[in-house]
PDB file of C-alpha atoms in Angstrom:
ATOM      1  CA  MET A  10     -33.395  -8.872  37.902  1.00 40.00           C
ATOM      2  CA  LYS A  11     -32.891  -7.704  34.196  1.00 45.00           C
ATOM      3  CA  TYR A  12     -29.366  -7.114  32.888  1.00 42.00           C
ATOM      4  CA  LEU A  13     -28.610  -3.613  31.692  1.00 47.00           C
ATOM      5  CA  PRO A  14     -25.581  -3.103  29.477  1.00 62.00           C
ATOM      6  CA  ASP A  15     -23.012  -0.512  30.267  1.00 78.00           C
ATOM      7  CA  ILE A  16     -23.897   2.843  28.782  1.00 84.00           C
ATOM      8  CA  VAL A  17     -21.189   4.412  26.488  1.00 85.00           C
ATOM      9  CA  GLN A  18     -20.292   7.879  28.115  1.00 87.00           C
ATOM     10  CA  LEU A  19     -17.784   8.726  25.415  1.00 88.00           C
ATOM     11  CA  LYS A  20     -16.679   7.616  21.948  1.00 89.00           C
ATOM     12  CA  ALA A  21     -13.648   8.339  19.990  1.00 89.00           C
ATOM     13  CA  SER A  22     -11.962   7.247  16.949  1.00 87.00           C
ATOM     14  CA  PRO A  23      -8.551   8.329  15.384  1.00 88.00           C
ATOM     15  CA  LYS A  24      -8.771  10.684  12.375  1.00 87.00           C
ATOM     16  CA  PRO A  25      -7.969   8.926   9.188  1.00 82.00           C
ATOM     17  CA  GLU A  26      -6.678  11.829   7.385  1.00 84.00           C
ATOM     18  CA  ARG A  27      -3.821  12.422  10.232  1.00 86.00           C
ATOM     19  CA  PHE A  28      -2.519   8.919   9.559  1.00 80.00           C
ATOM     20  CA  ILE A  29      -2.980   9.323   5.839  1.00 82.00           C
ATOM     21  CA  PHE A  30      -1.198  12.557   5.576  1.00 84.00           C
ATOM     22  CA  THR A  31       1.625  11.294   8.203  1.00 84.00           C
ATOM     23  CA  TYR A  32       2.146   8.033   6.321  1.00 82.00           C
ATOM     24  CA  SER A  33       2.083   9.388   2.877  1.00 83.00           C
ATOM     25  CA  LEU A  34       4.369  12.112   3.547  1.00 86.00           C
ATOM     26  CA  PHE A  35       7.004   9.464   5.090  1.00 88.00           C
ATOM     27  CA  LEU A  36       6.533   7.241   2.015  1.00 86.00           C
ATOM     28  CA  CYS A  37       7.111  10.213  -0.459  1.00 85.00           C
ATOM     29  CA  VAL A  38      10.223  10.956   1.410  1.00 90.00           C
ATOM     30  CA  LEU A  39      11.627   7.508   1.185  1.00 90.00           C
ATOM     31  CA  GLU A  40      10.484   7.373  -2.576  1.00 87.00           C
ATOM     32  CA  ILE A  41      12.541  10.548  -3.303  1.00 89.00           C
ATOM     33  CA  LEU A  42      15.519   9.424  -1.528  1.00 92.00           C
ATOM     34  CA  LEU A  43      15.301   6.193  -3.590  1.00 90.00           C
ATOM     35  CA  TYR A  44      15.023   7.988  -6.968  1.00 88.00           C
ATOM     36  CA  ILE A  45      17.962  10.386  -5.609  1.00 92.00           C
ATOM     37  CA  GLY A  46      20.055   7.071  -5.296  1.00 92.00           C
ATOM     38  CA  ILE A  47      18.991   5.998  -8.818  1.00 89.00           C
ATOM     39  CA  PHE A  48      19.772   9.272 -10.343  1.00 89.00           C
ATOM     40  CA  ALA A  49      23.411   9.175  -8.526  1.00 93.00           C
ATOM     41  CA  ASN A  50      23.995   5.822 -10.036  1.00 92.00           C
ATOM     42  CA  TYR A  51      23.046   7.060 -13.681  1.00 90.00           C
ATOM     43  CA  TYR A  52      24.938  10.275 -13.118  1.00 92.00           C
ATOM     44  CA  LEU A  53      28.293   8.328 -12.036  1.00 94.00           C
ATOM     45  CA  LEU A  54      27.964   6.000 -15.004  1.00 92.00           C
ATOM     46  CA  ASN A  55      27.615   9.063 -17.308  1.00 92.00           C
ATOM     47  CA  THR A  56      24.468   7.763 -18.828  1.00 90.00           C
ATOM     48  CA  PRO A  57      20.884   9.361 -18.929  1.00 90.00           C
ATOM     49  CA  ILE A  58      18.035   7.658 -17.092  1.00 87.00           C
ATOM     50  CA  PRO A  59      15.982   5.804 -19.775  1.00 90.00           C
ATOM     51  CA  LEU A  60      12.390   7.287 -20.123  1.00 91.00           C
ATOM     52  CA  GLY A  61      10.821   3.785 -19.412  1.00 91.00           C
ATOM     53  CA  LEU A  62      12.646   3.855 -15.983  1.00 87.00           C
ATOM     54  CA  ASN A  63      11.294   7.412 -15.112  1.00 87.00           C
ATOM     55  CA  LEU A  64       7.612   6.357 -16.175  1.00 91.00           C
ATOM     56  CA  ALA A  65       7.819   2.857 -14.340  1.00 90.00           C
ATOM     57  CA  TYR A  66       9.001   4.711 -11.233  1.00 87.00           C
ATOM     58  CA  ILE A  67       6.571   7.696 -11.274  1.00 88.00           C
ATOM     59  CA  GLY A  68       3.903   5.044 -11.847  1.00 91.00           C
ATOM     60  CA  GLY A  69       4.985   3.053  -8.878  1.00 88.00           C
ATOM     61  CA  ILE A  70       5.062   6.103  -6.564  1.00 87.00           C
ATOM     62  CA  ILE A  71       1.571   6.756  -7.514  1.00 89.00           C
ATOM     63  CA  LEU A  72       0.222   3.267  -7.066  1.00 91.00           C
ATOM     64  CA  LEU A  73       2.077   3.104  -3.444  1.00 86.00           C
ATOM     65  CA  LEU A  74       0.470   6.295  -2.677  1.00 86.00           C
ATOM     66  CA  ILE A  75      -2.763   5.131  -3.690  1.00 90.00           C
ATOM     67  CA  LEU A  76      -2.571   1.766  -1.817  1.00 89.00           C
ATOM     68  CA  GLU A  77      -1.020   3.514   1.265  1.00 84.00           C
ATOM     69  CA  ILE A  78      -4.442   5.746   1.485  1.00 84.00           C
ATOM     70  CA  ILE A  79      -6.630   2.997   1.083  1.00 87.00           C
ATOM     71  CA  LEU A  80      -4.792   0.947   3.688  1.00 83.00           C
ATOM     72  CA  SER A  81      -4.545   3.750   6.249  1.00 79.00           C
ATOM     73  CA  TYR A  82      -8.072   4.561   5.756  1.00 80.00           C
ATOM     74  CA  VAL A  83      -9.496   1.045   6.059  1.00 80.00           C
ATOM     75  CA  ARG A  84      -6.905   0.280   9.207  1.00 78.00           C
ATOM     76  CA  TYR A  85      -7.806   3.438  11.298  1.00 78.00           C
ATOM     77  CA  HIS A  86     -11.572   3.899  10.148  1.00 76.00           C
ATOM     78  CA  THR A  87     -12.585   0.786  12.148  1.00 81.00           C
ATOM     79  CA  LEU A  88     -10.701   1.614  15.228  1.00 87.00           C
ATOM     80  CA  VAL A  89     -12.980   2.783  18.130  1.00 90.00           C
ATOM     81  CA  TYR A  90     -12.229   3.567  21.532  1.00 91.00           C
ATOM     82  CA  SER A  91     -15.694   3.320  23.979  1.00 91.00           C
ATOM     83  CA  PHE A  92     -15.369   4.898  27.298  1.00 91.00           C
ATOM     84  CA  TYR A  93     -17.761   3.403  29.961  1.00 90.00           C
ATOM     85  CA  GLU A  94     -18.442   3.881  33.563  1.00 86.00           C
ATOM     86  CA  GLN A  95     -15.754   1.418  34.737  1.00 87.00           C
ATOM     87  CA  TYR A  96     -13.596   0.831  31.769  1.00 89.00           C
ATOM     88  CA  LEU A  97     -12.008   1.690  28.472  1.00 91.00           C
ATOM     89  CA  GLU A  98     -13.107  -0.825  25.574  1.00 91.00           C
ATOM     90  CA  ILE A  99     -10.669  -0.599  22.296  1.00 90.00           C
ATOM     91  CA  ASN A 100     -12.269  -2.274  19.358  1.00 87.00           C
ATOM     92  CA  THR A 101     -10.066  -3.486  16.694  1.00 80.00           C
ATOM     93  CA  ALA A 102      -9.780  -6.957  15.051  1.00 75.00           C
ATOM     94  CA  LYS A 103     -10.170  -8.051  18.719  1.00 82.00           C
ATOM     95  CA  ARG A 104     -11.688  -6.215  21.745  1.00 85.00           C
ATOM     96  CA  THR A 105      -9.651  -5.090  24.490  1.00 87.00           C
ATOM     97  CA  HIS A 106     -10.784  -3.734  27.988  1.00 88.00           C
ATOM     98  CA  ILE A 107      -8.904  -1.882  30.298  1.00 90.00           C
ATOM     99  CA  ASP A 108     -10.347  -0.997  33.838  1.00 89.00           C
ATOM    100  CA  TYR A 109      -9.694   2.606  34.828  1.00 90.00           C
ATOM    101  CA  THR A 110      -8.438   1.015  38.044  1.00 89.00           C
ATOM    102  CA  ALA A 111      -5.582  -0.501  35.898  1.00 90.00           C
ATOM    103  CA  ILE A 112      -4.161   2.888  34.917  1.00 91.00           C
ATOM    104  CA  SER A 113      -1.406   3.993  37.013  1.00 91.00           C
ATOM    105  CA  SER A 114      -0.623   7.536  35.323  1.00 91.00           C
ATOM    106  CA  MET A 115      -1.532   9.102  31.733  1.00 93.00           C
ATOM    107  CA  GLU A 116       0.211  11.553  29.496  1.00 94.00           C
ATOM    108  CA  PHE A 117      -1.299  13.962  26.966  1.00 94.00           C
ATOM    109  CA  ARG A 118       0.689  14.611  23.695  1.00 93.00           C
ATOM    110  CA  ALA A 119       0.041  16.738  20.660  1.00 91.00           C
ATOM    111  CA  ASN A 120       2.653  17.823  18.110  1.00 90.00           C
ATOM    112  CA  ARG A 121       2.484  20.268  15.191  1.00 91.00           C
ATOM    113  CA  VAL A 122       0.851  18.022  12.918  1.00 88.00           C
ATOM    114  CA  ASP A 123      -1.791  17.014  15.600  1.00 89.00           C
ATOM    115  CA  GLY A 124      -2.518  20.886  15.879  1.00 89.00           C
ATOM    116  CA  LEU A 125      -2.926  21.094  12.160  1.00 89.00           C
ATOM    117  CA  PHE A 126      -5.641  18.132  12.375  1.00 90.00           C
ATOM    118  CA  SER A 127      -7.045  19.272  15.735  1.00 90.00           C
ATOM    119  CA  THR A 128      -6.105  15.750  17.279  1.00 92.00           C
ATOM    120  CA  GLY A 129      -3.929  14.581  20.227  1.00 93.00           C
ATOM    121  CA  THR A 130      -2.598  11.328  21.723  1.00 93.00           C
ATOM    122  CA  ILE A 131      -3.223   9.972  25.078  1.00 94.00           C
ATOM    123  CA  VAL A 132      -0.723   7.511  26.578  1.00 94.00           C
ATOM    124  CA  LEU A 133      -1.911   5.367  29.230  1.00 93.00           C
ATOM    125  CA  LYS A 134       0.615   3.651  31.711  1.00 93.00           C
ATOM    126  CA  LEU A 135      -0.933   0.488  33.102  1.00 91.00           C
ATOM    127  CA  SER A 136       0.023  -1.118  36.607  1.00 87.00           C
ATOM    128  CA  ASN A 137       1.589  -3.777  34.816  1.00 86.00           C
ATOM    129  CA  SER A 138       4.152  -1.690  33.178  1.00 85.00           C
ATOM    130  CA  LYS A 139       2.245  -1.646  29.761  1.00 90.00           C
ATOM    131  CA  LYS A 140       1.659   1.353  27.653  1.00 91.00           C
ATOM    132  CA  VAL A 141      -1.384   1.774  25.712  1.00 90.00           C
ATOM    133  CA  ALA A 142      -1.706   4.866  23.211  1.00 91.00           C
ATOM    134  CA  ILE A 143      -4.841   6.222  22.072  1.00 91.00           C
ATOM    135  CA  LYS A 144      -3.335   8.024  19.086  1.00 89.00           C
ATOM    136  CA  HIS A 145      -4.420  11.001  17.024  1.00 89.00           C
ATOM    137  CA  ILE A 146      -8.074  11.221  18.217  1.00 91.00           C
ATOM    138  CA  VAL A 147     -10.390  14.506  18.015  1.00 90.00           C
ATOM    139  CA  LYS A 148     -11.172  16.138  21.177  1.00 89.00           C
ATOM    140  CA  ALA A 149      -8.377  14.542  22.845  1.00 90.00           C
ATOM    141  CA  ASN A 150      -8.371  17.271  25.655  1.00 90.00           C
ATOM    142  CA  GLU A 151     -12.020  16.262  26.694  1.00 92.00           C
ATOM    143  CA  ILE A 152     -11.345  12.526  26.666  1.00 92.00           C
ATOM    144  CA  TYR A 153      -7.836  13.278  28.678  1.00 93.00           C
ATOM    145  CA  PHE A 154      -9.977  15.136  31.585  1.00 92.00           C
ATOM    146  CA  PHE A 155     -12.612  12.620  31.449  1.00 91.00           C
ATOM    147  CA  LEU A 156      -9.941   9.744  32.107  1.00 91.00           C
ATOM    148  CA  GLN A 157      -8.413  11.976  34.796  1.00 90.00           C
ATOM    149  CA  LYS A 158     -11.611  11.844  36.667  1.00 90.00           C
ATOM    150  CA  LYS A 159     -12.147   8.294  36.220  1.00 87.00           C
ATOM    151  CA  VAL A 160      -8.946   7.077  37.150  1.00 86.00           C
ATOM    152  CA  LYS A 161      -8.910   9.630  40.479  1.00 81.00           C
ATOM    153  CA  SER A 162     -12.318   7.909  41.534  1.00 71.00           C
TER     154      SER A 162
END
C-alpha cells in the first residue's frame, strides 16, 4: 500500500504589513517619549540641544525603523499555518502539530487595526490549558469557521 501525504485544505500566513505598522508605530511613540525626556533635560539646564545630538537622534530613529521593518518582514513572512484534515501545522523555525481533538475552545478577535488591514486573530485553547494564537491572518473568519467544523466533528 502506498503512503499518501495529507492534503492541505487551507493555508494562512500573517500579513507582514500588519506587524510592521503596529511595531513601527509603537517604536515611534517610544522614540518620541525619549526625545521629550532629552528635551526636558536640556530645557531645565537652560541650554540648547546641540545640532549633532539632534542629527544623531534622527539618524538613529531612521536606522531603528528600517531595522524593525526588515526584522518584522523576515520574522512573519516565513510563518505559515497549514490546515489539514486531522491537524493544524505551524511552520516556524520548528514545526508544531496540533490535533483538532486537542482544541477545547476557540475565540476570534479583531480590533480596529485588524479591520484596517482585513486581518484577525484566532486564539485556540487546548485541552492541556495552553493557548495558541494564530495572529493577524487574512481570511480569519473563513479559517475560524473551518476550525469550528473540524473541532465539532
